[in-house]
Coordinates of C-alpha atoms in Angstrom, one line a residue:
M410 CA -27.8 -73.8 -14.2
R411 CA -24.1 -74.1 -14.4
F412 CA -24.5 -71.1 -16.2
D413 CA -26.8 -69.3 -13.6
R414 CA -24.3 -70.7 -10.9
L415 CA -20.9 -69.1 -12.7
K416 CA -22.7 -65.6 -13.1
R417 CA -23.0 -66.1 -9.6
R418 CA -19.1 -66.9 -8.9
E419 CA -18.0 -63.7 -10.6
F420 CA -20.6 -61.2 -9.3
I421 CA -19.1 -62.4 -5.3
T422 CA -15.5 -62.4 -6.2
L423 CA -16.3 -59.2 -7.9
L424 CA -17.6 -57.4 -5.5
G425 CA -14.6 -58.9 -3.0
G426 CA -12.5 -56.6 -4.8
A427 CA -14.4 -54.0 -4.1
A428 CA -12.6 -53.8 -0.7
A429 CA -9.3 -53.0 -2.7
W430 CA -10.7 -50.2 -4.4
P431 CA -9.4 -46.4 -3.4
M432 CA -11.8 -44.4 -1.3
A433 CA -12.8 -40.8 -2.2
V434 CA -11.3 -38.9 -0.4
P435 CA -12.7 -35.3 -0.1
A436 CA -10.5 -32.6 -1.7
Q437 CA -8.1 -31.0 0.3
Q438 CA -8.0 -27.0 0.8
P439 CA -4.9 -25.2 -0.2
V440 CA -3.4 -23.5 2.6
L441 CA -3.4 -20.3 1.3
P442 CA -0.5 -17.6 2.2
V443 CA -1.0 -15.4 5.5
V444 CA -0.6 -12.0 5.1
G445 CA 0.2 -9.7 8.5
F446 CA -1.6 -5.6 7.2
L447 CA -0.2 -3.4 10.8
H448 CA -1.8 -0.1 11.2
I449 CA -0.8 3.1 13.1
L450 CA -4.7 4.4 12.3
S451 CA -8.6 2.2 11.5
P452 CA -10.6 1.5 8.5
E453 CA -12.9 4.2 9.7
R454 CA -10.5 7.0 10.8
G455 CA -9.5 7.4 6.9
A456 CA -8.0 3.4 5.7
A457 CA -10.5 2.2 4.6
A458 CA -9.2 3.8 0.4
F459 CA -5.8 2.3 1.9
V460 CA -6.6 -0.7 1.9
T461 CA -8.9 -0.8 -1.0
R462 CA -5.2 0.5 -2.8
F463 CA -3.0 -2.1 -0.7
Q464 CA -6.0 -5.2 -2.6
Q465 CA -5.2 -4.0 -5.8
G466 CA -1.8 -3.5 -5.6
L467 CA -1.9 -7.4 -4.2
K468 CA -4.4 -8.2 -7.2
E469 CA -1.8 -6.5 -9.6
A470 CA 1.0 -9.1 -7.6
G471 CA -1.8 -12.1 -9.0
F472 CA -3.5 -12.3 -5.5
V473 CA -7.1 -11.6 -4.5
E474 CA -7.6 -11.7 -0.3
G475 CA -9.9 -14.9 0.6
Q476 CA -9.2 -16.8 -2.7
N477 CA -5.2 -18.0 -2.9
V478 CA -4.0 -15.6 0.1
A479 CA -5.4 -14.2 3.2
V480 CA -4.8 -11.3 5.3
D481 CA -5.1 -10.4 9.3
Y482 CA -5.6 -6.7 10.0
R483 CA -4.3 -4.7 13.2
W484 CA -5.4 -2.0 13.5
A485 CA -3.8 0.5 16.6
Q486 CA -7.1 2.6 16.6
G487 CA -4.4 5.8 16.6
H488 CA -2.4 4.8 19.4
Y489 CA 0.9 3.8 19.0
D490 CA 1.2 2.0 22.0
R491 CA -0.9 -0.8 20.5
L492 CA 1.8 -1.1 18.2
P493 CA 4.3 -3.6 19.6
G494 CA 1.4 -5.8 20.7
L495 CA -0.2 -6.3 17.2
A496 CA 3.1 -6.9 15.9
A497 CA 3.9 -9.0 18.3
D498 CA 0.7 -11.2 17.9
L499 CA 1.4 -11.6 13.7
V500 CA 4.9 -12.4 14.8
R501 CA 3.1 -15.6 16.7
R502 CA 0.9 -16.6 14.1
K503 CA 3.9 -16.3 11.5
V504 CA 2.4 -14.5 8.7
D505 CA 4.1 -14.9 5.4
V506 CA 4.8 -10.7 4.8
I507 CA 4.1 -7.8 6.9
A508 CA 2.7 -4.7 5.3
A509 CA 3.7 -2.7 8.8
A510 CA 1.6 0.7 6.8
G511 CA 0.7 4.3 8.6
G512 CA 3.9 5.9 8.6
E513 CA 6.1 6.0 11.6
P514 CA 6.6 4.4 14.2
S515 CA 4.5 0.8 12.6
P516 CA 7.9 0.0 10.6
Q517 CA 10.2 0.0 13.3
I518 CA 8.1 -1.3 15.7
A519 CA 7.8 -4.6 13.1
K520 CA 11.2 -4.9 12.8
A521 CA 11.6 -5.3 15.6
A522 CA 9.5 -7.6 16.6
T523 CA 11.1 -9.9 14.1
Q524 CA 14.2 -10.0 11.9
T525 CA 13.4 -12.9 9.9
I526 CA 9.5 -12.0 7.9
P527 CA 10.1 -10.1 5.3
I528 CA 8.2 -6.7 6.0
V529 CA 7.1 -4.1 4.0
F530 CA 6.5 -0.5 5.2
T531 CA 5.5 2.2 4.0
S532 CA 7.7 5.4 5.3
N533 CA 7.9 8.9 6.3
G534 CA 10.7 9.1 7.5
D535 CA 14.4 8.4 6.4
P536 CA 14.4 4.5 6.1
V537 CA 18.6 4.2 6.5
G538 CA 19.2 7.1 8.8
E539 CA 16.0 5.2 10.8
G540 CA 18.1 1.6 10.1
L541 CA 14.9 0.0 8.7
V542 CA 17.2 -0.9 5.7
A543 CA 21.2 -0.8 4.2
S544 CA 20.1 1.6 1.3
L545 CA 17.2 2.3 -0.8
N546 CA 19.0 0.5 -3.8
R547 CA 19.6 -2.9 -1.4
P548 CA 17.9 -3.1 1.1
G549 CA 19.6 -5.6 2.1
G550 CA 17.8 -6.9 5.5
N551 CA 14.2 -8.1 5.8
A552 CA 12.5 -4.8 5.2
T553 CA 11.5 -2.8 2.1
G554 CA 8.9 -0.4 1.2
V555 CA 7.7 3.0 0.0
T556 CA 8.7 6.1 1.8
I557 CA 7.5 9.8 1.0
F558 CA 10.4 11.5 3.4
G559 CA 11.9 14.7 1.7
A560 CA 13.8 17.7 2.3
S561 CA 12.4 19.6 -0.7
A562 CA 7.9 18.5 0.0
V563 CA 8.5 20.6 4.0
T564 CA 9.9 23.3 1.9
K565 CA 7.8 23.7 -0.7
R566 CA 4.8 23.4 1.8
L567 CA 6.4 26.6 3.5
Q568 CA 7.4 28.2 0.3
L569 CA 4.0 28.0 -0.6
L570 CA 2.3 29.3 3.0
H571 CA 4.7 32.2 2.3
D572 CA 3.6 32.6 -1.5
L573 CA -0.5 33.3 -0.3
V574 CA 0.2 34.7 3.0
P575 CA 4.0 37.2 3.1
R576 CA 3.3 39.1 5.4
A577 CA 2.0 36.7 8.1
G578 CA 5.3 37.8 10.0
I579 CA 5.5 34.8 12.5
V580 CA 4.9 30.9 11.5
G581 CA 4.0 28.2 13.5
F582 CA 5.1 24.9 12.7
L583 CA 2.6 21.7 14.9
M584 CA 4.4 19.4 15.9
N585 CA 3.8 15.5 17.9
P586 CA 7.4 15.3 20.4
S587 CA 6.6 11.8 20.3
H588 CA 6.9 10.5 16.4
P589 CA 10.3 9.4 15.9
N590 CA 10.5 11.8 12.9
S591 CA 9.2 14.8 14.3
V592 CA 13.0 16.3 15.0
A593 CA 14.0 16.1 11.7
E594 CA 11.1 17.0 9.8
M595 CA 11.4 20.5 11.8
N596 CA 14.6 21.5 12.0
V597 CA 14.3 21.7 7.7
A598 CA 11.2 23.5 8.3
Q599 CA 13.2 25.8 10.4
A600 CA 16.0 26.0 7.9
A601 CA 13.9 26.6 4.9
A602 CA 11.7 29.7 7.8
R603 CA 15.2 31.2 7.8
S604 CA 15.9 30.7 4.0
I605 CA 13.6 33.2 3.1
G606 CA 13.3 35.5 6.3
R607 CA 11.0 34.8 8.4
T608 CA 10.4 33.8 12.0
M609 CA 9.7 30.3 12.8
L610 CA 8.1 29.6 16.8
V611 CA 7.4 25.3 18.1
F612 CA 4.8 23.8 18.6
D613 CA 3.9 20.4 20.8
A614 CA 0.8 18.2 21.0
S615 CA 0.5 14.8 21.5
S616 CA -2.9 14.8 22.7
Q617 CA -6.1 16.5 22.0
G618 CA -6.1 18.5 25.3
E619 CA -2.2 19.7 24.1
L620 CA -4.1 20.1 20.5
D621 CA -6.3 23.0 22.0
A622 CA -2.9 24.6 24.1
A623 CA -1.2 24.8 21.1
F624 CA -3.4 27.1 19.0
A625 CA -4.4 28.4 21.8
S626 CA -0.8 29.6 22.1
M627 CA -0.5 30.4 18.9
A628 CA -2.7 33.0 19.3
Q629 CA -1.1 34.9 21.6
R630 CA 2.1 34.2 20.5
Q631 CA 0.4 36.2 17.5
V632 CA 1.1 33.6 15.0
G633 CA 0.2 34.6 11.3
A634 CA 0.1 31.3 9.3
L635 CA 1.1 27.4 10.4
L636 CA 3.0 24.4 8.8
C637 CA 1.5 21.5 9.8
G638 CA 4.1 18.3 10.4
S639 CA 3.6 15.2 8.6
D640 CA 2.4 12.8 11.6
T641 CA -0.4 10.1 11.7
F642 CA -1.3 11.5 15.3
L643 CA -2.5 14.8 13.4
F644 CA -3.6 13.1 10.4
E645 CA -5.9 11.0 12.3
R646 CA -7.3 14.4 14.7
R647 CA -7.4 16.3 11.2
E648 CA -11.3 17.8 11.7
Q649 CA -10.3 19.0 15.2
I650 CA -7.0 20.8 13.1
V651 CA -9.0 22.7 10.7
S652 CA -11.2 23.4 13.5
L653 CA -9.3 24.9 16.0
A654 CA -7.5 27.3 12.6
A655 CA -10.6 27.6 11.1
H656 CA -11.5 28.8 14.9
Y657 CA -8.8 31.4 14.7
R658 CA -8.6 32.7 11.9
M659 CA -5.0 31.0 10.4
P660 CA -3.8 30.2 7.3
A661 CA -2.0 26.7 7.6
I662 CA -0.8 24.0 4.7
Y663 CA -0.8 20.4 5.5
Y664 CA 0.8 17.5 4.0
V665 CA -2.1 15.6 2.3
R666 CA -5.2 16.1 0.6
A667 CA -8.2 15.5 3.1
F668 CA -6.6 17.7 5.1
A669 CA -8.2 19.6 2.6
Q670 CA -11.4 17.7 2.1
V671 CA -12.5 18.7 6.0
G672 CA -12.4 21.7 5.7
G673 CA -7.7 23.2 5.3
L674 CA -7.2 25.3 3.4
M675 CA -4.1 24.1 1.6
T676 CA -2.0 20.3 1.3
Y677 CA 0.7 19.8 -0.8
G678 CA 1.9 16.0 -0.5
N679 CA 2.3 12.6 -2.0
N680 CA -1.0 10.4 -2.6
I681 CA -0.6 8.4 0.4
A682 CA -3.0 6.0 -1.7
D683 CA -0.8 5.7 -4.7
M684 CA 1.7 3.8 -1.7
Y685 CA -0.7 1.3 -0.7
L686 CA -0.7 0.2 -4.2
L687 CA 3.2 -0.3 -4.4
V688 CA 3.0 -1.7 -0.6
G689 CA 0.5 -4.3 -2.6
S690 CA 2.8 -5.0 -5.5
Y691 CA 6.0 -5.6 -3.5
V692 CA 3.8 -7.5 -0.4
G693 CA 2.2 -9.9 -3.7
R694 CA 6.2 -10.1 -5.5
I695 CA 7.8 -11.5 -1.8
L696 CA 4.9 -14.6 -1.4
K697 CA 5.8 -15.3 -4.6
G698 CA 9.9 -15.6 -3.5
E699 CA 11.4 -13.0 -4.7
K700 CA 13.9 -11.3 -1.1
P701 CA 13.3 -8.4 0.3
A702 CA 16.7 -7.6 0.3
D703 CA 16.7 -7.6 -3.6
L704 CA 13.6 -5.5 -3.3
P705 CA 15.0 -1.5 -3.7
V706 CA 13.2 1.1 -1.2
Q707 CA 10.7 3.0 -3.1
E708 CA 10.5 6.9 -2.9
S709 CA 7.3 8.1 -4.1
T710 CA 7.7 11.3 -6.5
K711 CA 4.0 12.1 -7.5
F712 CA 3.3 15.3 -5.3
E713 CA -0.1 17.2 -5.3
L714 CA -1.5 20.4 -4.9
V715 CA -5.0 20.5 -3.3
I716 CA -6.3 24.4 -2.3
N717 CA -9.8 24.7 -0.9
L718 CA -11.4 27.8 -1.6
R719 CA -14.7 27.9 0.4
T720 CA -11.8 27.8 3.6
A721 CA -9.9 30.9 1.8
K722 CA -12.8 33.0 1.5
A723 CA -14.0 32.4 4.9
L724 CA -10.7 33.6 5.5
D725 CA -10.7 36.2 3.6
V726 CA -7.7 35.0 2.0
E727 CA -7.6 35.7 -2.2
I728 CA -5.2 32.8 -3.5
P729 CA -3.3 34.3 -6.8
I730 CA -4.8 32.7 -10.6
S731 CA -1.5 31.1 -10.6
M732 CA -1.0 29.6 -8.0
Q733 CA -4.8 28.1 -8.6
L734 CA -3.0 27.4 -12.1
L735 CA -0.5 24.9 -11.0
A736 CA -3.1 23.1 -8.1
D737 CA -3.9 19.2 -8.9
E738 CA -7.8 20.1 -7.0
I739 CA -9.2 22.5 -6.4
I740 CA -13.0 22.2 -3.5
E741 CA -15.7 24.9 -4.1

């Protein structure tokens, strides 16, 4: 009996001590860093491939979306006037980094929205001249990124067009006047035209109707070849532009391969998707603690020539074998 009483007392004591045992607490989910991705276009209009490359760049830096980083996407759907509100929304959310993509004016608007949140941009302008960074090697502020602007690319496009249609008396330059870098690019194009003895006329378009009117005016003024400006608005409407060039039987050269893929005659410029790989990598490095002020602005130096032989045949334009051999891609 005494043994049973002792065992019962020990059991009660044990139960009493259980109240002091630590309670099991559900594991707390770590708070993921958030990247704000600001883009002029939309994924449906050609930006989906850019997102894929951006995610790849993040992954190479050690970050996988949904696992150890969150990405908050903001799309302007081709409307520049939506960018300030979208940028302000990301700043209010206090994201850790903003990827200001799609070219101008996305970087400028992000920079105006915050002087403290790190920004990684894609630019087709001059980041120093536009006040985004103090210098390419030492940006010095809260922004860095990748730029593709270069007078050499514009000059090369005009030279290729001249080689292809040397008897075209007048060359047209199509630009969006509301784009921050349109005037600088136009000046380079006009200087290049003068250097090879060509006459260049400038045509403005910042809406669908103005594009129709610009091409009608080109036809009236007997423009024989077209150089298309580097601009997101024009990229967004590439099918319309290529269709108008075909309608007026106008040989044209564009700045990215997407134009050739929808029927444009020829493109010469940077591989835009590769820029986003660099942006993703820089964003990852900043999330790890590096400062944008110390990350040099990278200049994209890889250029590609794409020729659409189907379009050349439709326009009765003969592409020299020597030019075909230079091409990175031939669309047949």
